[in-house]
Short mmCIF file of C-alpha atoms and ligand atoms in Angstrom, two decimals:
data_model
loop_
_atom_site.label_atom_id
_atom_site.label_comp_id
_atom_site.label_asym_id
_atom_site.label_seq_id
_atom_site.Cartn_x
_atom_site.Cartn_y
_atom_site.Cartn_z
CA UNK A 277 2.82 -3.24 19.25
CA UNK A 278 6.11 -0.84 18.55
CA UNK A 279 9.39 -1.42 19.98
CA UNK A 280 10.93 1.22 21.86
CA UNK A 281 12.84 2.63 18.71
CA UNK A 282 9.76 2.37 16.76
CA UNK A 283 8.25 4.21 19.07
CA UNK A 284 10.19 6.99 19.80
CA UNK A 285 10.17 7.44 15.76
CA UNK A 286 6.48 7.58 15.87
CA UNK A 287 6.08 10.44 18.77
CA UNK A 288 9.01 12.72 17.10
CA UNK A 289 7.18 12.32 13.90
CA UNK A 290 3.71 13.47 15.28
CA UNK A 291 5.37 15.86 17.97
CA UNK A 292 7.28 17.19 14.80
CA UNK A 293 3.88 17.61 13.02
CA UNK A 294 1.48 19.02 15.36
CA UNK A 295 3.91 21.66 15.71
CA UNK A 296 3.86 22.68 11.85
CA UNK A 297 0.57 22.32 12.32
CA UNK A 298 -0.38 24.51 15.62
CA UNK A 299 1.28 27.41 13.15
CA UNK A 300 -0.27 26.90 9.32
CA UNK A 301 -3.72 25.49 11.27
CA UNK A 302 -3.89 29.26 12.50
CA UNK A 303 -3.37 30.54 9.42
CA UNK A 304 -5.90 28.40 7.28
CA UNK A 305 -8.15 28.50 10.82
CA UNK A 306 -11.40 29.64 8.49
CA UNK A 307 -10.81 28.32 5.16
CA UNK A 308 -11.72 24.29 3.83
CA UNK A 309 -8.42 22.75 2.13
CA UNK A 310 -7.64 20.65 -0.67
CA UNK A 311 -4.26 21.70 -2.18
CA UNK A 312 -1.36 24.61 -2.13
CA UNK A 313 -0.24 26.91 -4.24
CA UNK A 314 3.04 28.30 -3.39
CA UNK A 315 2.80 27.13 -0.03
CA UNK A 316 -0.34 28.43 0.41
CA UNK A 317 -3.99 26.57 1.26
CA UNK A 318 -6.55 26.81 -1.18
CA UNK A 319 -10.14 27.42 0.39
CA UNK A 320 -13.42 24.97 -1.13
CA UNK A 321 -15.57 26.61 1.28
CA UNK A 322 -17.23 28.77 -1.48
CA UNK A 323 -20.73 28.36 -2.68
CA UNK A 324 -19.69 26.43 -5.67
CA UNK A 325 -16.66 24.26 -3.96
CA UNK A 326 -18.39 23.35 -0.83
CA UNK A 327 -19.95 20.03 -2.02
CA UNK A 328 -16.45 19.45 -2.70
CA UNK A 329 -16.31 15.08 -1.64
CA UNK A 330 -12.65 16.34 0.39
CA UNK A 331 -14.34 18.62 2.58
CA UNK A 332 -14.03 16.83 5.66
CA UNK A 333 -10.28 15.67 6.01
CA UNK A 334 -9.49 19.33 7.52
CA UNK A 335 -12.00 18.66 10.11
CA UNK A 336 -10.81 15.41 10.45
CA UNK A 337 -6.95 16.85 10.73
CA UNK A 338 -8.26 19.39 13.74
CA UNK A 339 -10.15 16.48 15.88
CA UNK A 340 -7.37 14.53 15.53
CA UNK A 341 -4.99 17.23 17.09
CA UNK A 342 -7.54 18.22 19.56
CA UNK A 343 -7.16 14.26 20.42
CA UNK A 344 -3.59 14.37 20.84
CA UNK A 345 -3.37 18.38 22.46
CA UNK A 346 -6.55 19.03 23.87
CA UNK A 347 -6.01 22.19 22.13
CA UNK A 348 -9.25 24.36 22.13
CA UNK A 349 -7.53 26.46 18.71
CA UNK A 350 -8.33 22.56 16.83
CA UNK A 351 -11.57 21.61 18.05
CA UNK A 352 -13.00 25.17 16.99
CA UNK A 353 -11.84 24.79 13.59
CA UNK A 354 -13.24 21.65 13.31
CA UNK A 355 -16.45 22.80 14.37
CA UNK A 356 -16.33 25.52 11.63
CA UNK A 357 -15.58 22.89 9.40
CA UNK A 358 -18.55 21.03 10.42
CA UNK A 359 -21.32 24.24 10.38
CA UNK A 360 -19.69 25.22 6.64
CA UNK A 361 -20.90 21.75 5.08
CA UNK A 362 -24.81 22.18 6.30
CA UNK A 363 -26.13 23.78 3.11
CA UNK A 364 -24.27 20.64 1.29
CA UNK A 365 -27.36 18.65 3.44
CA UNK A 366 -29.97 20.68 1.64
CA UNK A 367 -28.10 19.94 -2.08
CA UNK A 368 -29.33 17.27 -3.08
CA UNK A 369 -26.59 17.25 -6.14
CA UNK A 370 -24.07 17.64 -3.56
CA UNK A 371 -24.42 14.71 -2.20
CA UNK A 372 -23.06 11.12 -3.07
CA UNK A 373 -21.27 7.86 -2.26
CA UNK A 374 -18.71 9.82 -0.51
CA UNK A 375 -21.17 11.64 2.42
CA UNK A 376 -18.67 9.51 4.66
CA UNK A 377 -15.94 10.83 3.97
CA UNK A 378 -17.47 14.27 4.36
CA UNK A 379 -19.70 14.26 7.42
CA UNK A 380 -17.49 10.79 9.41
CA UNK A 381 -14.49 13.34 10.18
CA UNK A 382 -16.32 16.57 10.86
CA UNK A 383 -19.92 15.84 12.44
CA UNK A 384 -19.47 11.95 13.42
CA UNK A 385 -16.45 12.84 14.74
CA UNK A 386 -17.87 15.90 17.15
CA UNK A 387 -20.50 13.77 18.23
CA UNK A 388 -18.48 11.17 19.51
CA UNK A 389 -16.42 13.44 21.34
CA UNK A 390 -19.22 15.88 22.64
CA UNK A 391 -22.19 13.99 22.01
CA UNK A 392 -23.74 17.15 20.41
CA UNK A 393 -27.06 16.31 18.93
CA UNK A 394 -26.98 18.50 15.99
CA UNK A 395 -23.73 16.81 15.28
CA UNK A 396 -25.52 13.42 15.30
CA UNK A 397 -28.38 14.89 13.35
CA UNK A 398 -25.92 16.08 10.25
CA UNK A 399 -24.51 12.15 10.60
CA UNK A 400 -27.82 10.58 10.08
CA UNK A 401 -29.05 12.77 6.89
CA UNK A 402 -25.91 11.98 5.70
CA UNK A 403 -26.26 8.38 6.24
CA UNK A 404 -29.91 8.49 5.23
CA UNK A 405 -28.79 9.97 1.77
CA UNK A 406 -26.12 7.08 1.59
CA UNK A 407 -28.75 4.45 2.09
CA UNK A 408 -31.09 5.55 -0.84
CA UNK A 409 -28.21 5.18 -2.82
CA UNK A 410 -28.61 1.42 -2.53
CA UNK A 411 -29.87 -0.49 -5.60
CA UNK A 412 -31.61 -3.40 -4.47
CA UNK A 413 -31.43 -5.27 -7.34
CA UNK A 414 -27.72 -5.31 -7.83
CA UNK A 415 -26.79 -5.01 -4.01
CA UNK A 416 -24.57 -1.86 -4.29
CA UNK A 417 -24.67 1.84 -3.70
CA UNK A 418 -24.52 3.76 -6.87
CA UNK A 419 -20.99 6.05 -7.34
CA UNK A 420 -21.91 9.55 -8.26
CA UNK A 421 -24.73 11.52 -9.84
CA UNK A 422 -25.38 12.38 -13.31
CA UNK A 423 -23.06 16.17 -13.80
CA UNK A 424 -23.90 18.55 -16.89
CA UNK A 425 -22.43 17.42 -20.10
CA UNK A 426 -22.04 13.47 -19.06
CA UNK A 427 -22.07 11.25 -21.32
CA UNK A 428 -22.08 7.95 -19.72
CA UNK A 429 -24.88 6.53 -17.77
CA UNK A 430 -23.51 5.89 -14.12
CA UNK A 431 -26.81 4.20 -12.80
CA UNK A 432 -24.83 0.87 -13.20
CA UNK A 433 -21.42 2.40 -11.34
CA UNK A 434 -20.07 1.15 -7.99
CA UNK A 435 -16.49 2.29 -6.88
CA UNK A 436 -13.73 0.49 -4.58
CA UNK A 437 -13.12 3.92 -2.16
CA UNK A 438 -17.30 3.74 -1.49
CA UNK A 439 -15.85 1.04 0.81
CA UNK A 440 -14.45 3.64 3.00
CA UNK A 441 -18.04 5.22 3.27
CA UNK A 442 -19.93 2.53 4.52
CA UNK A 443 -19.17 3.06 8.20
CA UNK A 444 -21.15 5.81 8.43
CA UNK A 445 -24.31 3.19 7.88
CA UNK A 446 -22.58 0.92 10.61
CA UNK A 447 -22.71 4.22 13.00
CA UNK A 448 -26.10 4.53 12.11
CA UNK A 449 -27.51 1.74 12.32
CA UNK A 450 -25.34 1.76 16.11
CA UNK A 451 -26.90 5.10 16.94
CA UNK A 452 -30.41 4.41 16.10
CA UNK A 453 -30.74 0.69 16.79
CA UNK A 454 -32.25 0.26 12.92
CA UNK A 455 -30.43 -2.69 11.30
CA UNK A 456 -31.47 -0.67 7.69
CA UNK A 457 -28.16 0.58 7.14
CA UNK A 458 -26.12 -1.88 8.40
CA UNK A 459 -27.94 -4.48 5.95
CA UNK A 460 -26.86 -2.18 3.34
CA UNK A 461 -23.47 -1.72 3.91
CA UNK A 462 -23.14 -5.39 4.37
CA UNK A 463 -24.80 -5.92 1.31
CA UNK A 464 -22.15 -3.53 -0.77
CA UNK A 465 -19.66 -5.08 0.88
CA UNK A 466 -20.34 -8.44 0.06
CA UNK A 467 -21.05 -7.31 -3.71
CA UNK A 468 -17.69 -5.39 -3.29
CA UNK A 469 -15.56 -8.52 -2.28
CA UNK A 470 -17.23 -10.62 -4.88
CA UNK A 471 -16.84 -8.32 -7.75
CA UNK A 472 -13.94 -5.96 -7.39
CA UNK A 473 -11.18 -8.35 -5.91
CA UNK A 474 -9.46 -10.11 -8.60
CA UNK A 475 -7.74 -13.32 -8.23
CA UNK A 476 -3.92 -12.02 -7.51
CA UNK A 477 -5.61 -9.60 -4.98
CA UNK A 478 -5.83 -6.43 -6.97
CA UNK A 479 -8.75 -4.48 -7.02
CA UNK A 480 -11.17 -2.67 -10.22
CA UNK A 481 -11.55 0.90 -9.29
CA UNK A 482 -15.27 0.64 -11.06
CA UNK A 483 -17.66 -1.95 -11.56
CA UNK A 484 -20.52 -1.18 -13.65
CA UNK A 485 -23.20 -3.69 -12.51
CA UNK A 486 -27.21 -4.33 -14.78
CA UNK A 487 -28.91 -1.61 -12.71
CA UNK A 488 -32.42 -3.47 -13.41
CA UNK A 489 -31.26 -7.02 -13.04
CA UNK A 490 -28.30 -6.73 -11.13
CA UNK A 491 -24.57 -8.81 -12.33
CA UNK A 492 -21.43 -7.38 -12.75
CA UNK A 493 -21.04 -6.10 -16.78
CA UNK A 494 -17.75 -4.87 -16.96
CA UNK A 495 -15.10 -2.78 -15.40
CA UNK A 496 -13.10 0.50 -16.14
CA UNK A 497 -10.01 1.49 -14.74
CA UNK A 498 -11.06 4.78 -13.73
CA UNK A 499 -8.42 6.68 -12.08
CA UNK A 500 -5.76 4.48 -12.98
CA UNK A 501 -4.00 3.79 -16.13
CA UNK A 502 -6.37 1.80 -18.15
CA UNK A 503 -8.69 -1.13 -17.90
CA UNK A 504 -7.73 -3.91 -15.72
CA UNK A 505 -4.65 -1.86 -14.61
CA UNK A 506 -4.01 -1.58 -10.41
CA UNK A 507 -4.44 2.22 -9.42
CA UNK A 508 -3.07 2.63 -5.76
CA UNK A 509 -5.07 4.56 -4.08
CA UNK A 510 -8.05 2.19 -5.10
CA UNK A 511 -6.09 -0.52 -3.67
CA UNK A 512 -5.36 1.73 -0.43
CA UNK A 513 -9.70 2.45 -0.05
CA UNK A 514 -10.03 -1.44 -0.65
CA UNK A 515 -7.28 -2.71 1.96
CA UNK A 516 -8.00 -0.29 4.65
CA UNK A 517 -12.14 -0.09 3.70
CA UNK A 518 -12.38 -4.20 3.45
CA UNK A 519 -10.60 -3.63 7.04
CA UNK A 520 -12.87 -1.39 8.52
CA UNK A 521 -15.86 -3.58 7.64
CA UNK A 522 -14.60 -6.21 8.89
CA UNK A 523 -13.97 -4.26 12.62
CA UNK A 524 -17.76 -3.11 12.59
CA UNK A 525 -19.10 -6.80 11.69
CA UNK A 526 -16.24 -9.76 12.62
CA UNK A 527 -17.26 -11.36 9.02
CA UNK A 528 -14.36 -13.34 8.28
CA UNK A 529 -14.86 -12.64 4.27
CA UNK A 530 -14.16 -8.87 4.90
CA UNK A 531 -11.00 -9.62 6.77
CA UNK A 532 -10.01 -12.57 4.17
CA UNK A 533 -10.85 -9.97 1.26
CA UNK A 534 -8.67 -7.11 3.09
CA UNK A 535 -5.64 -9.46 3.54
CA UNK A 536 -5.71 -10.44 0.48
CA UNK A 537 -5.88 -6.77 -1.15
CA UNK A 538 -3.18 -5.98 1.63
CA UNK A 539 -0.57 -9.17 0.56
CA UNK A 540 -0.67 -7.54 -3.06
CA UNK A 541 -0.34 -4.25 -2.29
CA UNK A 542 2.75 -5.29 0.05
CA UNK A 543 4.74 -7.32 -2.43
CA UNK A 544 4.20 -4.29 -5.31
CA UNK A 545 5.72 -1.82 -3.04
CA UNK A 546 8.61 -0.72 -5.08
CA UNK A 547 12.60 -0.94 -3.59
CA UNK A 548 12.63 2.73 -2.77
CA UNK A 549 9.26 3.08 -0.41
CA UNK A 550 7.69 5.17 -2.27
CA UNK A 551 4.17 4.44 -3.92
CA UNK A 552 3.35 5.08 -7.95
CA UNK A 553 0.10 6.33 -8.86
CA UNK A 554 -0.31 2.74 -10.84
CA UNK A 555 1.42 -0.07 -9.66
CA UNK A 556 0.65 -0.82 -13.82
CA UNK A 557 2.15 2.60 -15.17
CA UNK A 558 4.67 1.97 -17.56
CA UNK A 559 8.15 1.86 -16.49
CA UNK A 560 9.38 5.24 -17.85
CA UNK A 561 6.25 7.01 -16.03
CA UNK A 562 7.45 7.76 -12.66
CA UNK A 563 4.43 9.72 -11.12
CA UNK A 564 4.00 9.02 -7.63
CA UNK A 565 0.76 8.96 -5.11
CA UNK A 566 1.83 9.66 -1.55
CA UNK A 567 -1.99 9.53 -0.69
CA UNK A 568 -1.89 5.93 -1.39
CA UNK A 569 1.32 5.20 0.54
CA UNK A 570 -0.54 6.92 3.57
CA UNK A 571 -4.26 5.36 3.55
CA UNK A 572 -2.35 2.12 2.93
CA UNK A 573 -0.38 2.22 6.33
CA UNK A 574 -3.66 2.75 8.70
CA UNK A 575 -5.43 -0.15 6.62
CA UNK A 576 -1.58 -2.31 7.49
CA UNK A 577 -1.84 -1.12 11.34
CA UNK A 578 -5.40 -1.86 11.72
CA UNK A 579 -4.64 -5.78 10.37
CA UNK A 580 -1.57 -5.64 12.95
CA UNK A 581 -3.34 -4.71 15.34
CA UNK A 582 -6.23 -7.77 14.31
CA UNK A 583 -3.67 -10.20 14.37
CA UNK A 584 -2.04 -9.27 17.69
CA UNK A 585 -6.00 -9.52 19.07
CA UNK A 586 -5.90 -12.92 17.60
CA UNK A 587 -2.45 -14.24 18.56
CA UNK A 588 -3.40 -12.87 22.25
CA UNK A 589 -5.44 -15.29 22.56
CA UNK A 590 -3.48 -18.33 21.80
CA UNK A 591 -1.21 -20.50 24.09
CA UNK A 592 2.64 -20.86 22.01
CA UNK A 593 5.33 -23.44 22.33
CA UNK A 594 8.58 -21.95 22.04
CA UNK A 595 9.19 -22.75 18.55
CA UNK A 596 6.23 -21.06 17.70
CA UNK A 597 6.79 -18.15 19.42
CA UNK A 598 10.40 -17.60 17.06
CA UNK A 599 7.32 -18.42 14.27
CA UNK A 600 5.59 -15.32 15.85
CA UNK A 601 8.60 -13.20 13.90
CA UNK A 602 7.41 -13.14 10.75
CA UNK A 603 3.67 -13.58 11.02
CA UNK A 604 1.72 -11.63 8.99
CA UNK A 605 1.18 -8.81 11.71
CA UNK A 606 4.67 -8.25 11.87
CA UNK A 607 4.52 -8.38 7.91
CA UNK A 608 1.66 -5.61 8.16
CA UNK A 609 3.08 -3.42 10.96
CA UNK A 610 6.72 -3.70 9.12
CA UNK A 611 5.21 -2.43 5.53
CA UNK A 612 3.41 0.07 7.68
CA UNK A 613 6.15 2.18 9.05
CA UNK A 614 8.07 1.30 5.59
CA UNK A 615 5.83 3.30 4.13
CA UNK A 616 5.57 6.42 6.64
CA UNK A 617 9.50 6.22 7.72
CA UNK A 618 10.27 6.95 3.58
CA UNK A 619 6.86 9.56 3.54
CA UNK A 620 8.31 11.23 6.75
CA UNK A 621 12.05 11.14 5.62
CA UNK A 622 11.67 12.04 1.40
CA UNK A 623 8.32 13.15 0.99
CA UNK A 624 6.77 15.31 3.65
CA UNK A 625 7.11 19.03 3.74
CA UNK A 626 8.66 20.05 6.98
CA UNK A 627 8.87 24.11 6.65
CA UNK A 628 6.66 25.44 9.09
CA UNK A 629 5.97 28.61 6.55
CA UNK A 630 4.11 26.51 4.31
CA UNK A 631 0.85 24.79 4.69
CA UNK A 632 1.12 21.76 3.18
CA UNK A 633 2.64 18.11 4.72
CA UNK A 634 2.55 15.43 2.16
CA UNK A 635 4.16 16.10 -1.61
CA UNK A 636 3.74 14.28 -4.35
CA UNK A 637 -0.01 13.32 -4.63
CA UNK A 638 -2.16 12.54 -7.25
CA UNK A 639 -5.70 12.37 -7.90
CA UNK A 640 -5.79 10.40 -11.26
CA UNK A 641 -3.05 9.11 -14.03
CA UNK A 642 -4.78 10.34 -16.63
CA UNK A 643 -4.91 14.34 -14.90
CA UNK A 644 -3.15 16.98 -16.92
CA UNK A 645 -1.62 17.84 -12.93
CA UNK A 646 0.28 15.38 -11.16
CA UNK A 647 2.71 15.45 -8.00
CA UNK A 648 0.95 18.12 -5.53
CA UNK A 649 -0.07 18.19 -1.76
CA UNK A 650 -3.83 16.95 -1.20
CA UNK A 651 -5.19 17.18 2.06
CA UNK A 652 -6.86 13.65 2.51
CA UNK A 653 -2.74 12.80 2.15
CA UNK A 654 -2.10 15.14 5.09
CA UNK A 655 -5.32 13.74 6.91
CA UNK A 656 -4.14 10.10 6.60
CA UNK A 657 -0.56 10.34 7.56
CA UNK A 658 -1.51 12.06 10.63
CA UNK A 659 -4.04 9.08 10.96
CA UNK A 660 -1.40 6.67 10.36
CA UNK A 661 1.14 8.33 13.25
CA UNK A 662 -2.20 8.32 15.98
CA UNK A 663 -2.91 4.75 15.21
CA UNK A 664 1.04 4.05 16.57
CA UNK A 665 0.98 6.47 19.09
CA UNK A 666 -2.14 4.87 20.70
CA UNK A 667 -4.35 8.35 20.83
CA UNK A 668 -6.26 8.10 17.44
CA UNK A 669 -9.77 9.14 17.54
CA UNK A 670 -11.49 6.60 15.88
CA UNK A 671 -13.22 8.20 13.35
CA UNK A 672 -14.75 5.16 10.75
N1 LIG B 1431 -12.54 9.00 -3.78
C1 LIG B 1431 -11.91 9.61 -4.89
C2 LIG B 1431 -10.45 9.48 -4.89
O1 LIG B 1431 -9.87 8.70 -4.17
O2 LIG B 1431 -9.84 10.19 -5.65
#
């Protein structure tokens, strides 16, 4: 896929990493990430944080390292990781649209590499929960529960990032045999790409939907700027979550949907690399998302990589062949490392003393905080760099 340039970039970058990370992994070896202060990890493994929907990108982090090092140091923090999040399974509250994001890295992940059946037994309550999130009537899974002192009712709400949640029904439904959750994740899907993709390939962040009857009844722009507005990291969950559907089912509407998501997000990508929160903000905001920037490369390498499947099979004349230059995998695959050359070179942290990698994420425009490390940033850059190197764990 990578020249030889391209790929000597790629295992400097991650050798470069895993190195930072052999040293602040030790250090943070029994706590559950989100952010830093002064260099330092946070911990959400606490009674009240450990619900916490970005609980599972440090166990995601470790398995991906023990992947690439075969380190045991990783794969036992991940497994703490993993154990922590069990009371979440009894919480009923604690639980939501995003049990993929928490259980796919930590207990998905284990049991594909160990085939431990608790591990598989944490993925399917998890995916269970999911399921009866569906609403029949409007074919979606509901976004979050109802929190104390809300004032809006959410039994209507669908999000684009649910999109990266839905493989853990495909895994399911692969691990038991039972179609039940893959019907429902095709369902959402198809609701998804119907609803949330508007005509120049932008995405809603939510859609509230006539719980009873079912129809879309308007949108909000959530953790973007306003209404209608184009928040990146909700393009990012749509390009590289329309993707992943499309790898567990072949439907040519996901991959159609996630191409078209991905030719937007590629011609708003600013001169200088580097991602805003909004791709609407106005011009004298300059707030950036990194996180975006990052989730949006392994969505670009996994379309590469669909297109070089495709093009693989296919006898070319010569002149098509010079065509082959500026296909739309090169397009992809070109954005891609775009994005993660001007991440790697401007905006990761490379001082080993401090625990974070990525700078400059955000979690919403509208947050009185802006511009800080987050780990799903740090998860999916080191995503991003295993894709190229070849020795990702597939973990959606
Ligand atoms: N899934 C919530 C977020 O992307 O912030």
């Amino acid at each position: 896929m990578l020249e030889k340039e391209k790929r000597e970039w790629v295992w400097e970058t991650l050798n470069r990493e895993e190195q930072k990370m052999e040293k602040f992994s030790e250090r943070s070896a029994h706590k559950i990430p989100y952010t830093t202060r002064d260099g330092v990890h946070d911990d959400r493994s606490d009674d009240e944080n450990i619900a916490w929907w970005t609980n599972g990108f440090w166990g995601g982090m470790m398995w991906q390292l023990y992947a690439l090092t075969g380190k045991v140091q990783y794969r036992q923090i991940a497994e703490e990781n993993e154990r922590r999040l069990d009371p979440v399974l009894m919480n009923y509250n604690g639980l939501d649209h995003d049990n993929g994001f928490r259980w796919l890295p930590t207990a998905v992940a284990d049991y594909r590499v160990t085939k431990n059946p608790q591990s598989k037994n944490r993925g399917l309550l998890a995916a269970g929960n999911l399921a009866g999130r569906y609403n029949s009537a409007g074919k979606f899974i509901r976004a979050w529960n109802d929190w104390e002192g809300n004032t809006d009712d959410h039994r209507g709400w669908a999000i684009i990032d649910c999109m990266m949640n839905l493989p853990l029904l495909y895994w399911a439904s692969e691990e038991t045999g039972d179609p039940r959750f893959r019907q429902i994740a095709v369902n959402h899907a198809d609701t998804a790409a119907e609803n949330f993709i508007r005509p120049d390939g932008s995405v809603h962040h939510i859609v509230e939907f006539d719980f009873e009857k079912g129809g879309m009844r308007k949108s909000y722009g959530g953790q973007g700027c306003g209404v209608g507005s184009s928040w990146t990291r909700g393009q990012a969950w749509g390009l590289y979550g329309f993707t992943l559907s499309y790898l567990h089912t072949k439907a040519p509407l996901y991959l159609q949907s996630a191409q078209k998501i991905a030719d937007y997000f590629v011609t708003n990508i600013p001169e200088n690399g580097l991602i805003p929160v909004d791709f609407c903000q106005p011009r004298e905001v300059s707030w950036e998302d990194s996180t975006a920037a990052a989730i949006a490369a392994c969505g670009l390498i996994e379309l590469a990589k669909t297109e070089e499947k495709k093009e693989a099979d296919r006898d070319y004349t010569e002149k098509e062949e010079k065509d082959r230059e500026c296909c739309r995998g090169s397009l992809y695959i070109r954005a891609a490392l775009r994005l993660l050359k001007t991440l790697a070179a401007r905006r990761v942290n490379w001082n080993d003393e401090e625990d974070d990698l990525l700078t400059r994420c955000t979690a919403a425009y509208h947050d009185a905080e802006h511009e800080y490390s987050i780990i799903y940033g740090d998860y999916y850059f080191l995503e991003a760099l295993m894709k190229l190197s070849g020795k990702e764990l597939f973990i959606w």
